[in-house]
Coordinates of C-alpha atoms and ligand atoms in Angstrom, one line a residue:
M1 CA 31.0 -12.6 -11.1
E2 CA 27.9 -13.3 -12.5
K3 CA 25.0 -11.1 -10.7
N4 CA 23.5 -14.2 -8.7
G5 CA 27.0 -15.2 -7.5
F6 CA 27.5 -11.3 -6.4
F7 CA 24.0 -11.2 -4.4
A8 CA 24.8 -14.6 -2.7
K9 CA 27.9 -13.1 -1.7
L10 CA 26.2 -10.0 -0.4
K11 CA 24.0 -11.8 1.5
G12 CA 26.6 -13.6 3.1
G13 CA 28.2 -10.7 4.1
L14 CA 25.1 -9.0 5.6
S15 CA 23.9 -12.2 7.5
R16 CA 24.2 -10.8 10.8
T17 CA 22.2 -7.9 10.1
R18 CA 19.4 -10.1 8.0
D19 CA 19.4 -12.1 11.6
A20 CA 18.9 -9.0 13.7
L21 CA 16.0 -7.4 11.7
S22 CA 14.2 -9.7 9.6
Q23 CA 14.4 -13.3 11.5
N24 CA 13.6 -11.8 14.7
L25 CA 10.8 -9.8 12.9
D26 CA 9.4 -13.2 11.2
A27 CA 9.8 -14.8 15.0
L28 CA 8.2 -11.8 16.5
L29 CA 5.0 -11.8 14.1
F30 CA 5.0 -15.7 13.7
G31 CA 1.6 -16.8 14.1
K32 CA -0.1 -13.4 15.3
K33 CA -3.2 -11.9 14.1
I34 CA -3.6 -8.6 15.7
L35 CA -1.0 -5.5 16.4
D36 CA -1.8 -4.9 19.8
V37 CA -0.3 -2.6 22.2
D38 CA 2.4 -5.6 23.3
L39 CA 3.4 -6.2 20.0
F40 CA 3.7 -2.6 19.0
E41 CA 5.9 -2.2 21.9
Q42 CA 8.4 -5.1 20.7
L43 CA 8.3 -3.8 17.2
E44 CA 9.7 -0.5 18.4
D45 CA 12.7 -2.3 20.8
L46 CA 13.4 -4.7 17.5
L47 CA 13.5 -1.7 15.5
I48 CA 15.4 0.5 17.7
S49 CA 17.9 -2.4 18.4
A50 CA 18.8 -2.8 14.6
D51 CA 20.1 1.2 14.8
L52 CA 17.5 2.7 12.6
G53 CA 16.7 5.0 14.9
P54 CA 13.9 6.5 16.8
R55 CA 12.6 8.9 13.9
F56 CA 12.2 6.1 11.7
T57 CA 10.9 3.9 14.0
R58 CA 8.2 6.4 14.8
D59 CA 7.3 7.1 11.4
L60 CA 7.4 3.3 10.3
L61 CA 5.0 2.7 13.4
D62 CA 2.8 5.9 12.7
E63 CA 2.2 4.2 9.3
V64 CA 1.3 0.9 10.9
Q65 CA -1.3 2.5 12.6
D66 CA -2.8 4.8 10.1
K67 CA -2.9 1.6 7.7
I68 CA -5.0 -0.6 10.6
K69 CA -7.0 2.8 10.9
R70 CA -7.9 2.7 7.7
R71 CA -8.3 -1.0 7.6
E72 CA -5.4 -1.1 4.8
L73 CA -3.8 -3.5 7.2
D74 CA -5.6 -7.2 7.3
N75 CA -2.0 -9.0 7.8
V76 CA 0.4 -8.6 10.3
Q77 CA 2.9 -9.9 8.2
E78 CA 2.6 -6.7 5.7
V79 CA 4.8 -4.9 8.4
K80 CA 7.8 -6.3 6.6
K81 CA 6.6 -5.0 3.2
I82 CA 6.2 -1.5 4.7
L83 CA 9.2 -1.8 6.5
R84 CA 11.0 -2.4 2.9
E85 CA 9.2 0.1 1.5
R86 CA 10.2 2.8 3.8
M87 CA 13.9 2.0 3.9
L88 CA 14.2 1.8 -0.1
A89 CA 12.3 5.4 -0.2
I90 CA 15.0 7.0 2.2
L91 CA 18.0 5.5 0.3
A92 CA 16.2 6.2 -3.2
G93 CA 15.8 10.0 -1.9
A94 CA 19.7 10.3 -1.2
P95 CA 21.4 12.7 -3.5
P96 CA 23.0 11.5 -6.2
L97 CA 26.8 11.1 -6.2
P98 CA 29.4 12.9 -9.1
E99 CA 29.4 10.3 -12.1
I100 CA 33.4 9.6 -12.9
R101 CA 33.9 10.7 -16.3
R102 CA 36.8 9.9 -18.5
D103 CA 38.0 13.4 -19.9
K104 CA 39.8 15.0 -17.3
P105 CA 41.2 13.5 -13.7
H106 CA 38.6 12.7 -11.0
V107 CA 39.7 13.0 -7.6
I108 CA 38.4 11.1 -4.6
M109 CA 39.5 12.1 -1.1
V110 CA 39.1 9.3 1.5
V111 CA 38.7 10.5 5.1
G112 CA 37.6 9.0 8.3
V113 CA 38.5 8.0 11.8
N114 CA 41.5 5.7 12.5
G115 CA 40.4 2.3 12.1
S116 CA 37.5 2.6 10.3
G117 CA 39.0 0.8 6.8
K118 CA 40.3 4.0 4.5
T119 CA 43.3 2.2 3.6
T120 CA 41.7 -1.2 2.5
T121 CA 38.7 0.5 1.1
I122 CA 40.9 2.5 -1.2
G123 CA 43.0 -0.7 -2.5
K124 CA 39.7 -2.6 -3.1
M125 CA 38.4 0.1 -4.6
A126 CA 41.6 0.7 -6.7
H127 CA 40.9 -3.2 -7.9
L128 CA 37.4 -2.3 -8.3
L129 CA 37.9 0.9 -10.7
R130 CA 40.7 -1.0 -12.5
S131 CA 38.3 -3.8 -13.3
E132 CA 36.6 -1.3 -15.1
D133 CA 39.4 0.0 -17.3
H134 CA 39.9 3.1 -15.3
E135 CA 43.9 4.5 -14.7
V136 CA 44.2 4.8 -10.7
M137 CA 46.5 6.5 -8.8
L138 CA 46.9 6.6 -5.0
V139 CA 48.1 9.1 -3.0
A140 CA 49.6 8.6 0.5
A141 CA 48.8 11.5 2.2
D142 CA 48.6 9.7 5.7
T143 CA 52.3 10.1 6.8
F144 CA 51.2 9.8 10.4
R145 CA 53.3 6.3 10.4
A146 CA 55.7 4.7 8.3
A147 CA 53.2 1.4 7.9
A148 CA 50.4 3.8 6.5
I149 CA 52.5 4.4 3.6
E150 CA 53.6 0.8 3.2
Q151 CA 50.0 -0.5 3.7
L152 CA 49.4 1.8 0.4
E153 CA 52.2 0.7 -1.3
I154 CA 51.2 -3.1 -1.0
W155 CA 47.8 -2.3 -2.3
G156 CA 49.1 -0.3 -5.0
K157 CA 51.4 -3.1 -6.5
R158 CA 48.3 -5.7 -5.8
V159 CA 46.2 -3.7 -8.3
G160 CA 48.5 -2.3 -10.7
A161 CA 48.1 1.6 -9.6
P162 CA 51.2 4.0 -8.9
V163 CA 51.8 5.2 -5.1
I164 CA 53.1 8.9 -4.7
R165 CA 54.6 9.0 -1.9
Q166 CA 57.1 11.0 0.6
K167 CA 58.7 10.4 3.8
M168 CA 57.0 9.3 7.3
N169 CA 55.8 12.7 8.7
A170 CA 56.1 14.7 5.5
D171 CA 53.3 17.0 5.3
P172 CA 50.3 15.6 4.0
A173 CA 49.1 18.7 1.9
A174 CA 52.4 18.8 0.3
V175 CA 52.4 15.1 -0.5
V176 CA 48.9 15.7 -2.4
F177 CA 50.6 18.5 -4.4
D178 CA 53.1 16.9 -5.6
A179 CA 51.1 14.0 -6.5
L180 CA 48.6 16.6 -8.5
A181 CA 51.6 18.4 -10.0
K182 CA 52.6 14.8 -11.4
I183 CA 49.3 14.8 -13.2
S184 CA 49.1 17.8 -15.3
G185 CA 48.0 17.2 -18.8
G186 CA 46.0 14.6 -20.5
Y187 CA 45.8 12.5 -17.2
N188 CA 42.1 11.5 -17.4
G189 CA 42.3 9.0 -14.3
I190 CA 41.3 8.8 -10.9
M191 CA 43.6 10.0 -8.4
I192 CA 42.5 8.5 -4.6
I193 CA 44.2 10.2 -1.5
D194 CA 44.3 8.0 1.6
T195 CA 44.4 10.3 4.6
A196 CA 45.2 9.8 8.5
G197 CA 42.5 9.0 11.2
R198 CA 44.8 11.1 13.9
L199 CA 47.8 13.0 13.7
H200 CA 50.9 13.0 16.3
T201 CA 51.0 17.0 16.3
K202 CA 48.5 19.3 18.0
I203 CA 47.4 20.3 14.9
N204 CA 43.5 19.6 14.4
L205 CA 42.6 16.3 12.0
M206 CA 39.8 18.5 10.8
E207 CA 42.3 21.7 9.5
E208 CA 44.7 19.2 8.6
L209 CA 42.3 17.6 5.9
K210 CA 40.9 21.2 5.1
K211 CA 44.0 22.4 4.0
I212 CA 44.6 19.0 2.0
K213 CA 41.2 19.8 0.2
R214 CA 42.0 23.5 -0.3
V215 CA 45.6 22.6 -2.0
I216 CA 43.1 20.3 -4.2
S217 CA 40.8 22.5 -5.4
G218 CA 43.5 25.2 -5.8
K219 CA 45.3 23.0 -8.2
L220 CA 42.3 21.4 -9.7
P221 CA 39.1 23.5 -9.9
G222 CA 36.1 21.2 -9.4
A223 CA 38.3 18.5 -7.5
P224 CA 37.7 16.6 -5.1
Q225 CA 34.9 15.6 -7.2
E226 CA 34.3 13.2 -4.3
T227 CA 35.0 13.5 -0.4
L228 CA 34.5 10.1 0.9
L229 CA 33.5 9.3 4.5
V230 CA 34.9 5.8 5.9
L231 CA 32.9 4.5 8.5
D232 CA 33.0 1.1 10.5
A233 CA 29.1 -0.1 10.5
T234 CA 30.1 -2.4 13.7
T235 CA 30.1 1.1 15.8
G236 CA 26.2 2.0 14.8
Q237 CA 25.6 5.1 16.1
N238 CA 28.8 6.2 16.8
A239 CA 29.1 6.0 13.1
L240 CA 26.5 8.9 12.6
A241 CA 27.5 11.0 15.2
Q242 CA 30.9 10.7 13.0
A243 CA 29.6 11.4 9.5
K244 CA 27.8 14.7 11.1
M245 CA 30.8 16.1 12.5
F246 CA 32.9 15.5 9.0
K247 CA 29.8 16.8 7.3
E248 CA 29.8 20.0 9.0
E249 CA 33.2 20.1 9.4
I250 CA 35.2 19.6 5.8
G251 CA 32.1 18.9 3.8
V252 CA 31.5 15.4 2.7
N253 CA 29.3 14.0 -0.2
G254 CA 29.4 10.0 0.0
I255 CA 30.1 7.5 2.5
V256 CA 31.5 4.0 2.5
L257 CA 30.1 1.9 5.3
T258 CA 32.5 -0.9 6.0
K259 CA 32.8 -4.2 8.2
L260 CA 29.0 -4.9 7.4
D261 CA 30.1 -8.4 7.3
G262 CA 30.7 -8.1 11.2
T263 CA 27.9 -6.6 12.4
S264 CA 23.9 -7.3 13.4
K265 CA 24.0 -3.0 12.7
G266 CA 23.7 -2.8 9.0
A267 CA 20.8 -1.1 9.4
V268 CA 22.1 1.9 10.2
V269 CA 22.9 2.7 6.8
V270 CA 19.5 3.8 6.5
R271 CA 19.4 6.1 9.4
I272 CA 22.7 7.7 8.4
V273 CA 21.1 8.5 4.5
H274 CA 17.7 9.6 6.3
D275 CA 19.4 11.5 8.8
L276 CA 22.7 13.3 6.9
A277 CA 21.2 13.3 3.1
L278 CA 24.5 11.4 2.0
P279 CA 24.6 8.9 -0.5
V280 CA 26.7 5.5 0.2
R281 CA 29.0 4.9 -2.9
Y282 CA 29.9 1.1 -1.3
I283 CA 29.9 -1.0 1.2
G284 CA 32.6 -3.3 2.4
V285 CA 31.5 -6.8 3.2
G286 CA 34.9 -8.3 4.3
E287 CA 38.7 -7.9 4.3
G288 CA 39.5 -9.7 0.8
I289 CA 40.1 -7.7 -2.5
E290 CA 36.8 -8.4 -4.0
D291 CA 34.5 -7.2 -0.5
L292 CA 33.9 -4.0 -1.6
R293 CA 30.2 -3.9 -3.4
E294 CA 29.1 -0.5 -5.3
F295 CA 26.1 0.4 -3.1
V296 CA 22.5 -0.7 -4.8
S297 CA 19.5 -0.1 -2.6
E298 CA 17.6 -2.5 -4.0
D299 CA 20.1 -5.0 -3.5
F300 CA 20.9 -3.7 0.1
I301 CA 17.4 -3.7 1.4
K302 CA 16.8 -7.2 -0.2
A303 CA 19.9 -8.9 1.5
I304 CA 18.7 -7.4 4.8
V305 CA 14.7 -8.1 4.6
D306 CA 13.6 -11.1 3.1
Ligands
GTP1 N1 35.5 -7.9 8.4 C1 35.8 -6.5 7.5 N2 37.0 -6.0 8.2 C2 37.5 -4.9 7.0 C3 36.7 -4.1 6.2 N3 37.2 -2.9 5.8 C4 38.5 -3.1 6.2 N4 38.5 -3.9 7.2 C5 39.6 -4.2 8.5 O1 39.7 -3.0 9.4 C6 41.6 -2.8 9.9 C7 41.5 -1.4 9.7 O2 41.5 -1.1 8.2 P1 42.3 0.1 7.7 O3 42.1 0.2 6.5 O4 43.7 0.0 8.0 O5 41.9 1.4 8.5 P2 42.2 2.8 8.5 O6 40.9 3.3 8.5 O7 43.1 2.9 6.9 O8 42.8 3.1 9.7 P3 44.1 4.2 9.9 O9 45.0 4.1 9.0 O10 44.6 4.0 11.3 O11 43.4 5.4 10.3 C8 41.9 -3.8 8.8 O12 42.4 -5.2 9.6 C9 41.2 -4.2 7.7 O13 41.2 -5.4 7.0 C10 35.3 -4.8 5.6 O14 34.5 -4.6 4.8 N5 35.1 -6.1 6.7
MG2 MG1 45.0 3.9 6.7

């Protein structure tokens, strides 16, 4: 898809967030000449309800106030420009993700609570990576239910990627061990590991995920290069709490925000990056195979505040 079509689709997917942020901001600032206390309060409410968080909101309002004092803000409409610049600066400040090399195996472990969109994201991701000529292998380490394995196999067929699986209820770490044993020597593709969002045994999910990670690094030093946390954007602040927990418990070095098409809370991306210093790898803007985008800060900001 050419660049404009791509951006139009991104914009379409993010329309609810844009309405909540950009349109409401326009409505609030329209015809206003001075930023009085009343307008400041409304602005604060708007930013908080868009899930940008209290810290970001306070910083932004401080900057606006400073600019007024220094007489650098002579047009109320400039608030929008300041908002855009602040969000961009935060997103640009995130640490970089490891690049995918083509001379050795690259392992991506995908984690997240149940229903956040892990399996679907893996399917879409595999499609994207296949279109960039990467060899891709999927690993069904969510052995919690048979449907999870089948779901991954359907994606594997759709995108032309083999799926390594065992029976339902098998030890997830054993499935991963098995998959890694299969790639020894000369494999330079990408292995994407699907994990469970919850377990039926009493084993703590975090312990289970740590075990899988240990198996990977034991078999393939330096891997997994990526531990991607999938977060459902519609959960807003809950996504932030989940990100904190996963980052502390198992170590995460990138996030995927899904379901941005169904929420007005998309700006929560900025808050997560701000509070947790984690980069965003992809965003999901629909259920279709093409509905996953590499995250490009400029495009994202342009799509939510125009
Ligand atoms: N609208 C929309 N729906 C999505 C997106 N990503 C995933 N979904 C849907 O969310 C639902 C759950 O997705 P799954 O991929 O099964 O989630 P999961 O994290 O693997 O869930 P468990 O395997 O139960 O832990 C499915 O109906 C997906 O189609 C997205 O970006 N937009
Ligand atoms: Mg799943």
